[in-house]
Amino acid sequence: MKIALRFSASVLALALATGAVVAQDLPIENAEWWQEAGAQFDGVTLRGVTESTPPSNFISDVLAPKFEELTGIGVDIETTSWDQMYDKAIKDMEAQTGIYDMVYIEQDIIYFYLARDFLVDITAALNEKPELKAANFSEENFTTFADNFRGDNGDLFGIPMEAFIKIYLYRTDLFNDPDVQAAFEAQYGRPLAPATTHEEYTEIAEFFTQWGKDHDMDLWGTTAQAHTGHPASWYEFFESVAPTFGVYNWGIDAGNNYAASVENGGSMNSDTAKEALTWWLHLRDIAPPESVQSTWSETATTFAAGRVAQGLIYGENAAWIASDESQSKVVGNVGVALPPLSDGVMEAAESGEGYVGYYDGGAFGLPVTSGNQDAALLFLQFMALPEVQEAWAVAAPRITLTSTYDAPSVQALDAELGGYYSMLRDDGRLFKGAPPYPFHRQVIEATAPTFYQILTGDLSVDEGLDMMAAQAEEELSNLGYRQ
Amino acid sequence: MRSNRLGWILLAPTMIILFLFGVVPFLYIIWLSFHQWNPAAVNPDIIFIGADNFRKLVFDPGFLASLGVTLAFVTFAVLSELVIGYLLAQAFMKDFPGKAFFRTIHTLPLIMAPIIVGSVWKLMTTPSIGIIPHFLDSWFGYELNIGQSAVAAFVVTVIMDIWHWTPLVTLTLIAALVSLPPDPFEQAQIDGAGKRQIFWHITLPMILPALMATVFIRLMDALRIVDEVLMLTGGGPGSATRFLGVHIFREVFPRTSYGYGSAVSLIVLYLTIVVCWLLYVSMLAPRNPKKD
């Protein structure tokens, strides 16, 4: 009994000490101001709901306790699955129950939330209550990704907390292996290097899948986020693959009565879209067998397990793949590059008319139904303080403030990540978030069953994409967007 | 009269809770099913559209496909559970070494949350890392990939359901078998009846009420399966395992089509009642003729 008691006491002491270390790691400027600002909210506990991701876990494990220690305001962050997070947040705001004081807003849902007036105008709220505005908080600090969370009036409706690009990740140990290089050059007559075109990417993928077979290795040429019953596959195609061929905004033309089909002016079933899908399906066929059950998480796991030579991977997973030996077998062997592109796509991206891939991320918003709006405004600013960003960026590869790029530990990690942060800073402008539609999940759900049938081979690419374009237009007509 | 009033007072809390959390939501679903309501629409208001939602679902290929695979799923899963459950119950009626241990082990799936069951089966069936594809490949050269093969995905969902719920059938049938009087069996044996005759003419008729109660419970559960399947296959590949519960989930939550989703829910409820009623009428009612 005594031993058990001592052991429990030791564990408790260790936990407290660990918590103290974490808290000490975040020196907050103007601590007195935060104490005074929080004093008026004695007894208040803020409740937030977010997707369980490394950046969100940092909020619940590090930022929330630190904020609570500074201000006395309790913060209870619920981290859950992507579906559950939306389910809970939307139900709460729709039914106006006021359970949550903060909700995670993924970039692609903001337009729906704004259309439904779910969110508080944070810029206006802080202007109206200058006594709640922290000295170190400034909207000027944010990267341009924050623009995704602005309303028509230019005001901020969400505080960015994570931002990544979906990158082309490749194995440097394989790409730099002299035997592999020689074999590749002998077969294709050019040196092995990260692909810049789709044809090159296919050749590399085919080469490594064959290499794995020939050498009895669990190695394939590419990842494929090709789940046959989960929207992750839909997203991979329309947000990461189709744009590299020049099919943007899911092939729906918002400026042309939300047309999706070619006959009405859209491009969801265009020849280019069909070429893109055919290309991607071929990659799926030479990817590891688990690819047909892979969402965004599983492709990262597949890469980290050393089962593929290259792939399109969400940036939020890049850090642990490249640096966490407890989860990844390819630590130190990861390089990043821009996705392979068709002719003209880079020029379109440079001019702002197109984009080369998906810029993903999210923010924390303040529901108008919250009963603790003032206290929540404090926490939202706290999340955006420059002094908490460095530790956050190291714990999870996300950057939302421009100053974070210059932090020493971030620069060190950038080298370990093969230059991911540099790419985010320098080339982030070439990527783009989801199109500004308030009907994301509706169109996806209306068309996804057909998309899955294309993946299983029940429908051909031609027939399937034609059906999807018609289904998208029908759904948009039902919703009232398409006249 | 006084005791009647006391009875109502004691029942009142339960009745109120039942009304608020059972009847009111049900009435709300009925009301919603006659309306169009999608918060993502240009007009997010609730609009009365009469029976349009019901008319739409009659011709909705997605719903009809879901209905088809659900009925197939229910038939295979529930029948298999009944047969296996009965055989296990008979086995547990006999004494053998380690009986208590096996009986405990065999009920473990029953106490697992459906979402956990789905996760466990996903881990076990994922190609390359799952134990089931590994052994199927090693022993039989069969490459199981439930993300690719519609038949394999359907069969695995059925097996998963059997694994999860057969213990319930076993337990209820053990209870029924234990309560059977020994006399009819002894008399039948004296009269020279065989095991098959005893089963069809004595055992089955006598456990039929318990059996049917189990069938009703399993039917209702199987018709509304969601969690395990969402976790295991997401309804895929294609629409191979997009059972009615999954279809309703997709319509109501991601698609936010509340009115149409409510209509589908009502039809599923109606279908459940009809199937149970048909079973009752065909199997049990003839045994309980109304007395004039």
PDB file of C-alpha atoms in Angstrom, chain A residues 83-84 87 90-91 94 112 116 118 220 226-231 284-285 288-290 292-293 295 298 307 438-439 441-442 445-446 449 452-453 456 458 475 478-481 483, chain B residues 36-45 56 122 125-129 144-148 150 230-239 242 249-251 253-258:
ATOM      1  CA  ASP A  83     -16.771  14.279 -38.571  1.00  0.00           C
ATOM      2  CA  GLN A  84     -17.675  14.559 -34.908  1.00  0.00           C
ATOM      3  CA  ASP A  87     -21.328  17.517 -36.171  1.00  0.00           C
ATOM      4  CA  ILE A  90     -22.780  22.877 -36.396  1.00  0.00           C
ATOM      5  CA  LYS A  91     -25.485  21.393 -34.178  1.00  0.00           C
ATOM      6  CA  GLU A  94     -27.633  25.799 -35.477  1.00  0.00           C
ATOM      7  CA  PHE A 112     -20.821  28.096 -44.892  1.00  0.00           C
ATOM      8  CA  ARG A 116     -25.213  31.322 -41.794  1.00  0.00           C
ATOM      9  CA  PHE A 118     -22.563  31.699 -37.100  1.00  0.00           C
ATOM     10  CA  TRP A 220       5.915   0.960 -53.815  1.00  0.00           C
ATOM     11  CA  ALA A 226      -7.824   6.520 -52.511  1.00  0.00           C
ATOM     12  CA  HIS A 227     -10.330   5.303 -49.903  1.00  0.00           C
ATOM     13  CA  THR A 228     -13.342   3.794 -51.644  1.00  0.00           C
ATOM     14  CA  GLY A 229     -15.852   4.916 -49.019  1.00  0.00           C
ATOM     15  CA  HIS A 230     -14.441   8.080 -47.461  1.00  0.00           C
ATOM     16  CA  PRO A 231     -14.404  11.621 -48.913  1.00  0.00           C
ATOM     17  CA  ARG A 284      -3.531   4.065 -57.247  1.00  0.00           C
ATOM     18  CA  ASP A 285      -3.030   0.759 -59.026  1.00  0.00           C
ATOM     19  CA  PRO A 288       0.525  -0.065 -51.726  1.00  0.00           C
ATOM     20  CA  PRO A 289      -2.552  -2.280 -51.357  1.00  0.00           C
ATOM     21  CA  GLU A 290      -3.799  -0.364 -48.313  1.00  0.00           C
ATOM     22  CA  VAL A 292      -7.852   1.856 -51.270  1.00  0.00           C
ATOM     23  CA  GLN A 293      -8.523   2.192 -47.543  1.00  0.00           C
ATOM     24  CA  THR A 295      -7.434   8.653 -45.896  1.00  0.00           C
ATOM     25  CA  GLU A 298      -3.055   6.560 -43.555  1.00  0.00           C
ATOM     26  CA  ARG A 307       6.578   1.700 -47.820  1.00  0.00           C
ATOM     27  CA  PRO A 438     -20.826  27.534 -48.766  1.00  0.00           C
ATOM     28  CA  PHE A 439     -21.943  24.109 -50.001  1.00  0.00           C
ATOM     29  CA  ARG A 441     -20.080  18.899 -47.976  1.00  0.00           C
ATOM     30  CA  GLN A 442     -23.390  18.933 -49.814  1.00  0.00           C
ATOM     31  CA  GLU A 445     -21.947  13.935 -50.535  1.00  0.00           C
ATOM     32  CA  ALA A 446     -24.057  14.257 -53.669  1.00  0.00           C
ATOM     33  CA  PRO A 449     -20.961   7.721 -54.187  1.00  0.00           C
ATOM     34  CA  TYR A 452     -16.347   5.729 -55.268  1.00  0.00           C
ATOM     35  CA  GLN A 453     -17.885   3.699 -58.078  1.00  0.00           C
ATOM     36  CA  THR A 456     -14.003   0.465 -57.763  1.00  0.00           C
ATOM     37  CA  ASP A 458     -18.048  -0.057 -61.557  1.00  0.00           C
ATOM     38  CA  GLU A 475     -27.537  19.483 -56.020  1.00  0.00           C
ATOM     39  CA  ASN A 478     -31.758  22.044 -55.258  1.00  0.00           C
ATOM     40  CA  LEU A 479     -29.800  24.249 -52.892  1.00  0.00           C
ATOM     41  CA  GLY A 480     -30.747  27.312 -54.881  1.00  0.00           C
ATOM     42  CA  TYR A 481     -27.278  28.372 -56.036  1.00  0.00           C
ATOM     43  CA  GLN A 483     -30.626  29.047 -61.346  1.00  0.00           C
TER      44      GLN A 483
ATOM     45  CA  GLN B  36     -37.360  20.805 -46.986  1.00  0.00           C
ATOM     46  CA  TRP B  37     -34.622  22.000 -44.692  1.00  0.00           C
ATOM     47  CA  ASN B  38     -30.972  22.375 -45.576  1.00  0.00           C
ATOM     48  CA  PRO B  39     -29.041  25.045 -43.677  1.00  0.00           C
ATOM     49  CA  ALA B  40     -26.509  25.197 -46.530  1.00  0.00           C
ATOM     50  CA  ALA B  41     -29.152  26.183 -49.064  1.00  0.00           C
ATOM     51  CA  VAL B  42     -29.606  29.717 -50.357  1.00  0.00           C
ATOM     52  CA  ASN B  43     -32.867  29.653 -48.440  1.00  0.00           C
ATOM     53  CA  PRO B  44     -32.068  27.861 -45.190  1.00  0.00           C
ATOM     54  CA  ASP B  45     -35.639  28.150 -43.895  1.00  0.00           C
ATOM     55  CA  LYS B  56     -38.256  11.349 -54.013  1.00  0.00           C
ATOM     56  CA  LYS B 122     -10.398  -2.430 -39.584  1.00  0.00           C
ATOM     57  CA  THR B 125      -8.486  -6.477 -42.259  1.00  0.00           C
ATOM     58  CA  THR B 126      -6.223  -3.687 -43.552  1.00  0.00           C
ATOM     59  CA  PRO B 127      -3.991  -5.113 -46.288  1.00  0.00           C
ATOM     60  CA  SER B 128      -0.318  -5.439 -45.384  1.00  0.00           C
ATOM     61  CA  ILE B 129      -0.819  -4.957 -41.639  1.00  0.00           C
ATOM     62  CA  LEU B 144      -8.282  -9.938 -49.070  1.00  0.00           C
ATOM     63  CA  ASN B 145      -8.778  -6.238 -49.727  1.00  0.00           C
ATOM     64  CA  ILE B 146     -12.084  -4.901 -48.481  1.00  0.00           C
ATOM     65  CA  GLY B 147     -11.296  -1.500 -49.954  1.00  0.00           C
ATOM     66  CA  GLN B 148     -11.331  -3.022 -53.414  1.00  0.00           C
ATOM     67  CA  ALA B 150     -17.352  -5.272 -52.871  1.00  0.00           C
ATOM     68  CA  LEU B 230     -18.608   3.581 -40.930  1.00  0.00           C
ATOM     69  CA  MET B 231     -15.410   2.717 -39.129  1.00  0.00           C
ATOM     70  CA  LEU B 232     -14.637  -0.393 -41.158  1.00  0.00           C
ATOM     71  CA  THR B 233     -15.502   0.560 -44.736  1.00  0.00           C
ATOM     72  CA  GLY B 234     -17.139   3.999 -44.653  1.00  0.00           C
ATOM     73  CA  GLY B 235     -19.930   2.415 -46.678  1.00  0.00           C
ATOM     74  CA  GLY B 236     -17.608   1.346 -49.499  1.00  0.00           C
ATOM     75  CA  PRO B 237     -16.155   0.161 -51.669  1.00  0.00           C
ATOM     76  CA  GLY B 238     -18.520   2.131 -53.843  1.00  0.00           C
ATOM     77  CA  SER B 239     -21.912   1.527 -52.226  1.00  0.00           C
ATOM     78  CA  ARG B 242     -23.717   1.679 -47.599  1.00  0.00           C
ATOM     79  CA  PHE B 249     -26.091   9.385 -41.535  1.00  0.00           C
ATOM     80  CA  ARG B 250     -24.629  10.727 -44.791  1.00  0.00           C
ATOM     81  CA  GLU B 251     -27.880  12.455 -45.751  1.00  0.00           C
ATOM     82  CA  PHE B 253     -25.044  15.027 -41.104  1.00  0.00           C
ATOM     83  CA  PRO B 254     -22.560  15.765 -43.907  1.00  0.00           C
ATOM     84  CA  ARG B 255     -25.224  16.666 -46.466  1.00  0.00           C
ATOM     85  CA  THR B 256     -27.405  18.466 -43.880  1.00  0.00           C
ATOM     86  CA  SER B 257     -30.508  17.337 -45.735  1.00  0.00           C
ATOM     87  CA  TYR B 258     -32.626  17.172 -42.624  1.00  0.00           C
TER      88      TYR B 258
END
